[in-house]
Amino acid sequence: MTADLAGRAPGAAAPQPAAPPPGPGAGRYAPSPSGDLHLGNLRTAILAWALARRSGRAFHLRVEDLDRVREGSEARQLEDLQALGIDWDGPVVHQSARGDAYDAAIGQLQAAGLVYECCCTRREIQEAPSAPHAPPGAYPGTCRDLSPAQLERGREKMRRLGRQPALRLRSEVTEWSVQDLWAGETTAAVDDFVLRRGDGTAAYNLAVVVDDADVGVDQVVRADDLLSSAPRQAYLALLLGLPQPGYAHVPLAVNSAGARLAKRDGAVTLRDRLARGESAGDVVERIGRSLGLRGCRSAADVLDRWEPASSPRSPWVVAPES
Ligand code: GLU
């Protein structure tokens, strides 16, 4: 029987998420450098910064460059954030330079018997019958208990495909809960999610948990499309013996049809707005209005005037020419 890294035997009552550690802590913003930040991204960045600074926390910037990177995008994003008045502490962290930290975390989980190789292709996962009581989309556990001979056949198949087996977490729970500043207690499914992908790259959920903990992030503020990932990440942090951060997921910006804001929606980036004669201050003012605030011209004004408790809980509908 394997105990988890918190010393809990399988089947034992799930421990409650720990309170954030004492001390100043830190917040962060973690953009993916795949294009210019749009108004929704900029609003989330301002709120992450304001929540951190109003509580005396440090603020870190991390570039999530494990996936598609658009040339020049990082520099433009950092410039845009600075133009709004957002500053950060310490060097900008790049996930692409953090492979050793991810390997160490995976090694720690492996030593506790909490990792297995998965030789399923995406198609095989889609076509596999789902496990009884498993939530839709959950990994069905096909490779969780392979015999040595089955595993060897799986590895051979992956070699032929030019990939390595992915590494998955041997999860001992089916769901987990976190506290979100706005959404309250949020429970979501936790399946045997991927820790390292078949191309050898650390998976998002692992990287985020390791990166946040390494710089003392205890306040995770980001868009609410990631709310359902938070329980997985909090559970993983627990298995790694890391503190549970507090979460605050900001409602997404959407277009008038309710779809996630995108380039085709018109002047949605800071640069689009500058090109049509607005200033960075005008853009902050627009973002401030979406929060019910008047006359905010920089991130510092939002910090002064914003009351998180009365922040809108529904998506921000950005009309094309507003
Ligand atoms: N890189 C993600 C994004 O740009 C954010 C991830 C996170 O904040 O955990 O949507």
Short mmCIF file of C-alpha atoms and ligand atoms in Angstrom, two decimals:
data_model
loop_
_atom_site.label_atom_id
_atom_site.label_comp_id
_atom_site.label_asym_id
_atom_site.label_seq_id
_atom_site.Cartn_x
_atom_site.Cartn_y
_atom_site.Cartn_z
CA MET A 1 0.00 0.00 0.00
CA THR A 2 1.47 3.35 -0.94
CA ALA A 3 1.04 6.34 1.31
CA ASP A 4 0.97 9.66 -0.46
CA LEU A 5 3.63 12.28 0.10
CA ALA A 6 1.60 13.81 2.86
CA GLY A 7 1.74 10.45 4.64
CA ARG A 8 -1.90 9.65 3.92
CA ALA A 9 -2.85 6.09 3.09
CA PRO A 10 -5.18 5.48 0.14
CA GLY A 11 -8.76 5.64 1.31
CA ALA A 12 -7.93 7.79 4.32
CA ALA A 13 -10.00 10.94 4.71
CA ALA A 14 -8.81 13.66 2.37
CA PRO A 15 -7.05 16.38 4.36
CA GLN A 16 -8.48 19.86 4.17
CA PRO A 17 -6.47 22.34 2.12
CA ALA A 18 -3.96 24.05 4.38
CA ALA A 19 -4.16 27.77 5.05
CA PRO A 20 -1.63 29.86 3.12
CA PRO A 21 1.72 30.04 4.89
CA PRO A 22 2.39 33.04 7.12
CA GLY A 23 4.53 35.82 5.68
CA PRO A 24 4.11 38.22 2.84
CA GLY A 25 3.63 35.65 0.05
CA ALA A 26 3.38 36.52 -3.62
CA GLY A 27 0.98 36.86 -6.50
CA ARG A 28 1.77 36.40 -10.16
CA TYR A 29 0.70 36.82 -13.74
CA ALA A 30 1.59 34.05 -16.18
CA PRO A 31 0.85 34.88 -19.81
CA SER A 32 1.38 32.50 -22.72
CA PRO A 33 3.42 34.32 -25.38
CA SER A 34 1.14 33.40 -28.26
CA GLY A 35 0.05 36.89 -29.31
CA ASP A 36 -0.76 40.33 -27.93
CA LEU A 37 -2.70 40.50 -24.66
CA HIS A 38 -6.30 41.54 -25.19
CA LEU A 39 -8.45 43.66 -22.90
CA GLY A 40 -9.54 40.64 -20.87
CA ASN A 41 -5.94 39.53 -20.34
CA LEU A 42 -4.94 43.08 -19.40
CA ARG A 43 -7.78 43.35 -16.93
CA THR A 44 -6.80 40.03 -15.31
CA ALA A 45 -3.18 41.19 -15.10
CA ILE A 46 -4.18 44.46 -13.43
CA LEU A 47 -6.38 42.64 -10.92
CA ALA A 48 -3.68 40.04 -10.16
CA TRP A 49 -1.22 42.87 -9.56
CA ALA A 50 -3.68 44.92 -7.49
CA LEU A 51 -4.68 41.95 -5.30
CA ALA A 52 -1.03 41.13 -4.64
CA ARG A 53 0.07 44.68 -3.95
CA ARG A 54 -2.89 45.60 -1.74
CA SER A 55 -1.96 42.69 0.53
CA GLY A 56 1.74 43.58 0.59
CA ARG A 57 2.67 40.59 -1.53
CA ALA A 58 5.46 40.37 -4.04
CA PHE A 59 4.37 40.05 -7.67
CA HIS A 60 6.04 37.76 -10.18
CA LEU A 61 5.83 37.46 -13.91
CA ARG A 62 6.15 34.08 -15.61
CA VAL A 63 6.20 33.42 -19.33
CA GLU A 64 4.44 30.13 -20.07
CA ASP A 65 6.41 29.21 -23.15
CA LEU A 66 6.10 25.43 -23.19
CA ASP A 67 3.62 25.55 -26.07
CA ARG A 68 3.24 27.65 -29.16
CA VAL A 69 5.36 30.79 -28.95
CA ARG A 70 4.88 33.69 -31.32
CA GLU A 71 8.09 35.48 -32.17
CA GLY A 72 8.33 38.84 -30.40
CA SER A 73 5.19 38.24 -28.38
CA GLU A 74 6.84 38.11 -24.97
CA ALA A 75 8.58 41.49 -25.36
CA ARG A 76 5.33 43.08 -26.54
CA GLN A 77 3.36 41.60 -23.65
CA LEU A 78 5.87 42.85 -21.06
CA GLU A 79 5.88 46.31 -22.64
CA ASP A 80 2.08 46.40 -22.58
CA LEU A 81 1.93 45.43 -18.92
CA GLN A 82 4.46 48.12 -18.04
CA ALA A 83 2.54 50.70 -20.06
CA LEU A 84 -0.48 50.06 -17.82
CA GLY A 85 1.64 50.58 -14.71
CA ILE A 86 2.19 46.96 -13.69
CA ASP A 87 5.59 46.20 -12.17
CA TRP A 88 7.04 42.94 -10.90
CA ASP A 89 9.70 41.63 -8.57
CA GLY A 90 12.72 39.62 -9.57
CA PRO A 91 13.52 38.22 -12.98
CA VAL A 92 10.85 37.07 -15.41
CA VAL A 93 10.64 33.28 -15.18
CA HIS A 94 10.49 31.20 -18.37
CA GLN A 95 8.98 27.75 -18.18
CA SER A 96 11.19 26.60 -21.04
CA ALA A 97 14.20 27.00 -18.71
CA ARG A 98 12.67 25.06 -15.82
CA GLY A 99 12.92 21.47 -17.02
CA ASP A 100 15.12 20.41 -14.09
CA ALA A 101 12.59 21.63 -11.53
CA TYR A 102 9.80 19.74 -13.32
CA ASP A 103 11.91 16.58 -13.52
CA ALA A 104 12.66 16.82 -9.80
CA ALA A 105 8.95 17.06 -8.96
CA ILE A 106 8.13 14.10 -11.21
CA GLY A 107 10.98 12.17 -9.56
CA GLN A 108 9.50 12.91 -6.15
CA LEU A 109 6.10 11.59 -7.25
CA GLN A 110 7.69 8.55 -8.89
CA ALA A 111 9.52 7.71 -5.66
CA ALA A 112 6.15 7.69 -3.92
CA GLY A 113 4.65 5.33 -6.53
CA LEU A 114 2.34 8.02 -7.87
CA VAL A 115 3.35 8.04 -11.55
CA TYR A 116 2.75 5.62 -14.39
CA GLU A 117 3.55 5.49 -18.07
CA CYS A 118 0.69 5.94 -20.48
CA CYS A 119 1.00 4.58 -24.01
CA CYS A 120 -2.43 5.64 -25.22
CA THR A 121 -2.81 7.79 -28.29
CA ARG A 122 -5.33 10.63 -28.15
CA ARG A 123 -7.64 8.61 -30.36
CA GLU A 124 -7.43 5.54 -28.15
CA ILE A 125 -8.41 7.67 -25.17
CA GLN A 126 -11.36 9.14 -27.06
CA GLU A 127 -12.54 5.73 -28.17
CA ALA A 128 -12.04 3.93 -24.85
CA PRO A 129 -15.16 3.25 -22.83
CA SER A 130 -15.18 5.59 -19.86
CA ALA A 131 -14.59 4.14 -16.41
CA PRO A 132 -17.71 3.66 -14.26
CA HIS A 133 -18.70 6.88 -12.43
CA ALA A 134 -15.90 8.79 -14.17
CA PRO A 135 -16.75 12.37 -15.18
CA PRO A 136 -16.87 13.07 -18.92
CA GLY A 137 -13.43 13.52 -20.45
CA ALA A 138 -11.61 11.80 -17.56
CA TYR A 139 -8.77 9.49 -18.52
CA PRO A 140 -10.26 5.97 -18.33
CA GLY A 141 -7.21 4.48 -16.60
CA THR A 142 -6.27 2.17 -19.49
CA CYS A 143 -2.55 2.13 -18.64
CA ARG A 144 -2.81 2.40 -14.86
CA ASP A 145 -2.11 -1.25 -14.14
CA LEU A 146 -0.40 -2.70 -17.20
CA SER A 147 1.56 -5.94 -16.90
CA PRO A 148 5.28 -5.66 -17.77
CA ALA A 149 4.58 -7.34 -21.13
CA GLN A 150 1.71 -4.94 -21.93
CA LEU A 151 3.87 -1.98 -20.97
CA GLU A 152 6.69 -3.18 -23.23
CA ARG A 153 4.25 -3.48 -26.14
CA GLY A 154 2.97 0.01 -25.38
CA ARG A 155 6.48 1.46 -25.31
CA GLU A 156 7.24 -0.22 -28.61
CA LYS A 157 4.12 1.35 -30.13
CA MET A 158 5.20 4.77 -28.85
CA ARG A 159 8.70 4.30 -30.28
CA ARG A 160 7.15 3.58 -33.67
CA LEU A 161 5.12 6.79 -33.34
CA GLY A 162 8.30 8.73 -32.49
CA ARG A 163 7.00 9.58 -29.03
CA GLN A 164 7.69 8.51 -25.50
CA PRO A 165 4.99 7.30 -23.13
CA ALA A 166 3.33 10.20 -21.33
CA LEU A 167 3.60 10.16 -17.54
CA ARG A 168 0.35 10.29 -15.61
CA LEU A 169 -0.45 10.88 -11.97
CA ARG A 170 -1.79 7.82 -10.14
CA SER A 171 -4.50 9.87 -8.51
CA GLU A 172 -6.01 8.58 -5.30
CA VAL A 173 -9.01 10.85 -5.39
CA THR A 174 -11.71 11.49 -8.00
CA GLU A 175 -12.35 15.11 -7.08
CA TRP A 176 -10.86 17.88 -5.01
CA SER A 177 -12.01 21.25 -3.70
CA VAL A 178 -10.45 24.67 -3.52
CA GLN A 179 -11.60 28.01 -2.16
CA ASP A 180 -11.92 30.75 -4.72
CA LEU A 181 -12.26 34.37 -3.66
CA TRP A 182 -15.28 34.87 -5.89
CA ALA A 183 -16.56 31.41 -6.81
CA GLY A 184 -16.32 30.15 -3.20
CA GLU A 185 -15.76 26.46 -2.63
CA THR A 186 -15.17 24.87 -6.00
CA THR A 187 -15.04 21.13 -6.51
CA ALA A 188 -13.84 19.57 -9.75
CA ALA A 189 -12.87 16.16 -11.03
CA VAL A 190 -9.32 14.94 -10.59
CA ASP A 191 -8.39 12.10 -12.93
CA ASP A 192 -5.01 10.55 -13.72
CA PHE A 193 -3.91 13.71 -15.49
CA VAL A 194 -0.73 14.02 -17.51
CA LEU A 195 2.45 15.18 -15.77
CA ARG A 196 4.82 14.86 -18.71
CA ARG A 197 3.59 14.76 -22.28
CA GLY A 198 4.58 12.27 -24.93
CA ASP A 199 6.88 14.86 -26.49
CA GLY A 200 8.85 15.00 -23.21
CA THR A 201 7.54 18.43 -22.16
CA ALA A 202 6.18 19.03 -18.66
CA ALA A 203 2.41 19.31 -18.67
CA TYR A 204 0.74 22.60 -17.76
CA ASN A 205 -0.72 21.44 -14.42
CA LEU A 206 2.63 20.20 -13.15
CA ALA A 207 4.59 23.21 -14.36
CA VAL A 208 2.21 25.72 -12.78
CA VAL A 209 2.29 24.05 -9.39
CA VAL A 210 6.07 23.74 -9.30
CA ASP A 211 6.66 27.25 -10.61
CA ASP A 212 4.23 28.93 -8.23
CA ALA A 213 5.65 27.15 -5.19
CA ASP A 214 9.27 27.85 -6.13
CA VAL A 215 8.82 31.60 -5.89
CA GLY A 216 6.43 31.55 -2.93
CA VAL A 217 3.23 32.29 -4.83
CA ASP A 218 0.34 31.85 -2.42
CA GLN A 219 -2.26 33.81 -4.41
CA VAL A 220 -3.21 32.60 -7.87
CA VAL A 221 -5.23 35.13 -9.86
CA ARG A 222 -6.10 34.29 -13.47
CA ALA A 223 -9.02 33.99 -15.87
CA ASP A 224 -11.89 31.75 -14.82
CA ASP A 225 -11.53 29.38 -17.77
CA LEU A 226 -8.91 27.77 -15.50
CA LEU A 227 -11.14 27.50 -12.43
CA SER A 228 -11.81 23.81 -13.08
CA SER A 229 -8.04 23.13 -13.22
CA ALA A 230 -7.46 24.59 -9.77
CA PRO A 231 -8.57 21.48 -7.81
CA ARG A 232 -6.15 19.28 -9.79
CA GLN A 233 -3.35 21.72 -9.15
CA ALA A 234 -4.14 22.03 -5.46
CA TYR A 235 -4.22 18.23 -5.12
CA LEU A 236 -0.89 17.95 -6.91
CA ALA A 237 0.61 20.60 -4.63
CA LEU A 238 -0.54 18.55 -1.65
CA LEU A 239 1.09 15.39 -3.01
CA LEU A 240 4.32 17.31 -3.51
CA GLY A 241 4.20 18.62 0.05
CA LEU A 242 3.70 22.19 -1.16
CA PRO A 243 1.38 24.78 0.41
CA GLN A 244 -2.08 25.30 -1.09
CA PRO A 245 -2.36 28.74 -2.66
CA GLY A 246 -5.50 30.85 -2.44
CA TYR A 247 -7.33 31.29 -5.75
CA ALA A 248 -9.18 34.17 -7.39
CA HIS A 249 -10.48 33.47 -10.89
CA VAL A 250 -11.48 36.56 -12.84
CA PRO A 251 -14.48 36.31 -15.21
CA LEU A 252 -13.49 36.16 -18.87
CA ALA A 253 -13.91 38.97 -21.35
CA VAL A 254 -16.36 38.00 -24.09
CA ASN A 255 -17.75 39.58 -27.25
CA SER A 256 -21.38 40.59 -27.65
CA ALA A 257 -22.24 37.06 -28.78
CA GLY A 258 -20.84 35.70 -25.52
CA ALA A 259 -17.78 34.09 -27.15
CA ARG A 260 -14.31 34.52 -25.69
CA LEU A 261 -12.78 37.80 -26.86
CA ALA A 262 -10.53 37.34 -29.90
CA LYS A 263 -8.64 39.28 -32.55
CA ARG A 264 -11.58 39.25 -34.94
CA ASP A 265 -13.61 41.25 -32.41
CA GLY A 266 -11.95 44.50 -33.51
CA ALA A 267 -9.71 46.76 -31.44
CA VAL A 268 -9.16 44.38 -28.52
CA THR A 269 -5.45 44.81 -27.75
CA LEU A 270 -3.62 47.76 -26.24
CA ARG A 271 -1.79 48.21 -29.54
CA ASP A 272 -5.04 48.24 -31.51
CA ARG A 273 -6.28 50.95 -29.16
CA LEU A 274 -3.08 53.00 -29.38
CA ALA A 275 -3.27 52.75 -33.18
CA ARG A 276 -6.72 54.33 -33.12
CA GLY A 277 -5.48 57.25 -31.03
CA GLU A 278 -6.22 56.14 -27.49
CA SER A 279 -3.59 56.18 -24.72
CA ALA A 280 -2.68 53.45 -22.23
CA GLY A 281 -4.55 55.54 -19.64
CA ASP A 282 -7.71 55.42 -21.77
CA VAL A 283 -7.43 51.64 -21.87
CA VAL A 284 -7.07 51.43 -18.09
CA GLU A 285 -10.06 53.74 -17.78
CA ARG A 286 -12.08 51.35 -19.96
CA ILE A 287 -10.97 48.41 -17.81
CA GLY A 288 -11.78 50.38 -14.66
CA ARG A 289 -15.31 51.06 -15.93
CA SER A 290 -15.82 47.33 -16.39
CA LEU A 291 -15.22 47.08 -12.65
CA GLY A 292 -17.61 49.91 -11.83
CA LEU A 293 -14.75 52.40 -11.27
CA ARG A 294 -14.51 55.88 -12.78
CA GLY A 295 -11.40 57.74 -13.86
CA CYS A 296 -8.73 55.05 -13.32
CA ARG A 297 -5.75 55.98 -15.52
CA SER A 298 -3.18 53.44 -14.32
CA ALA A 299 -2.97 50.11 -12.48
CA ALA A 300 -2.18 52.11 -9.32
CA ASP A 301 -5.55 53.90 -9.56
CA VAL A 302 -7.31 50.53 -9.77
CA LEU A 303 -5.30 49.37 -6.75
CA ASP A 304 -6.52 52.44 -4.81
CA ARG A 305 -10.19 52.25 -5.76
CA TRP A 306 -11.11 48.64 -6.51
CA GLU A 307 -13.03 46.64 -3.94
CA PRO A 308 -12.52 42.93 -4.73
CA ALA A 309 -15.65 41.99 -2.77
CA SER A 310 -17.85 43.99 -5.14
CA SER A 311 -16.10 42.90 -8.32
CA PRO A 312 -18.50 41.71 -11.08
CA ARG A 313 -18.97 37.94 -11.08
CA SER A 314 -20.19 37.64 -14.66
CA PRO A 315 -18.20 37.80 -17.90
CA TRP A 316 -17.14 41.22 -19.13
CA VAL A 317 -18.96 41.85 -22.40
CA VAL A 318 -16.73 44.03 -24.55
CA ALA A 319 -18.76 45.76 -27.25
CA PRO A 320 -16.71 46.33 -30.43
CA GLU A 321 -16.25 50.08 -30.33
CA SER A 322 -16.59 50.73 -26.62
N1 GLU B 1 -0.71 30.78 -19.28
C1 GLU B 1 -2.11 30.74 -18.95
C2 GLU B 1 -2.87 31.69 -19.82
O1 GLU B 1 -2.27 32.57 -20.43
C3 GLU B 1 -2.36 31.08 -17.49
C4 GLU B 1 -1.97 29.98 -16.59
C5 GLU B 1 -2.11 30.29 -15.11
O2 GLU B 1 -2.24 31.47 -14.75
O3 GLU B 1 -2.07 29.34 -14.33
O4 GLU B 1 -4.07 31.56 -19.93
#
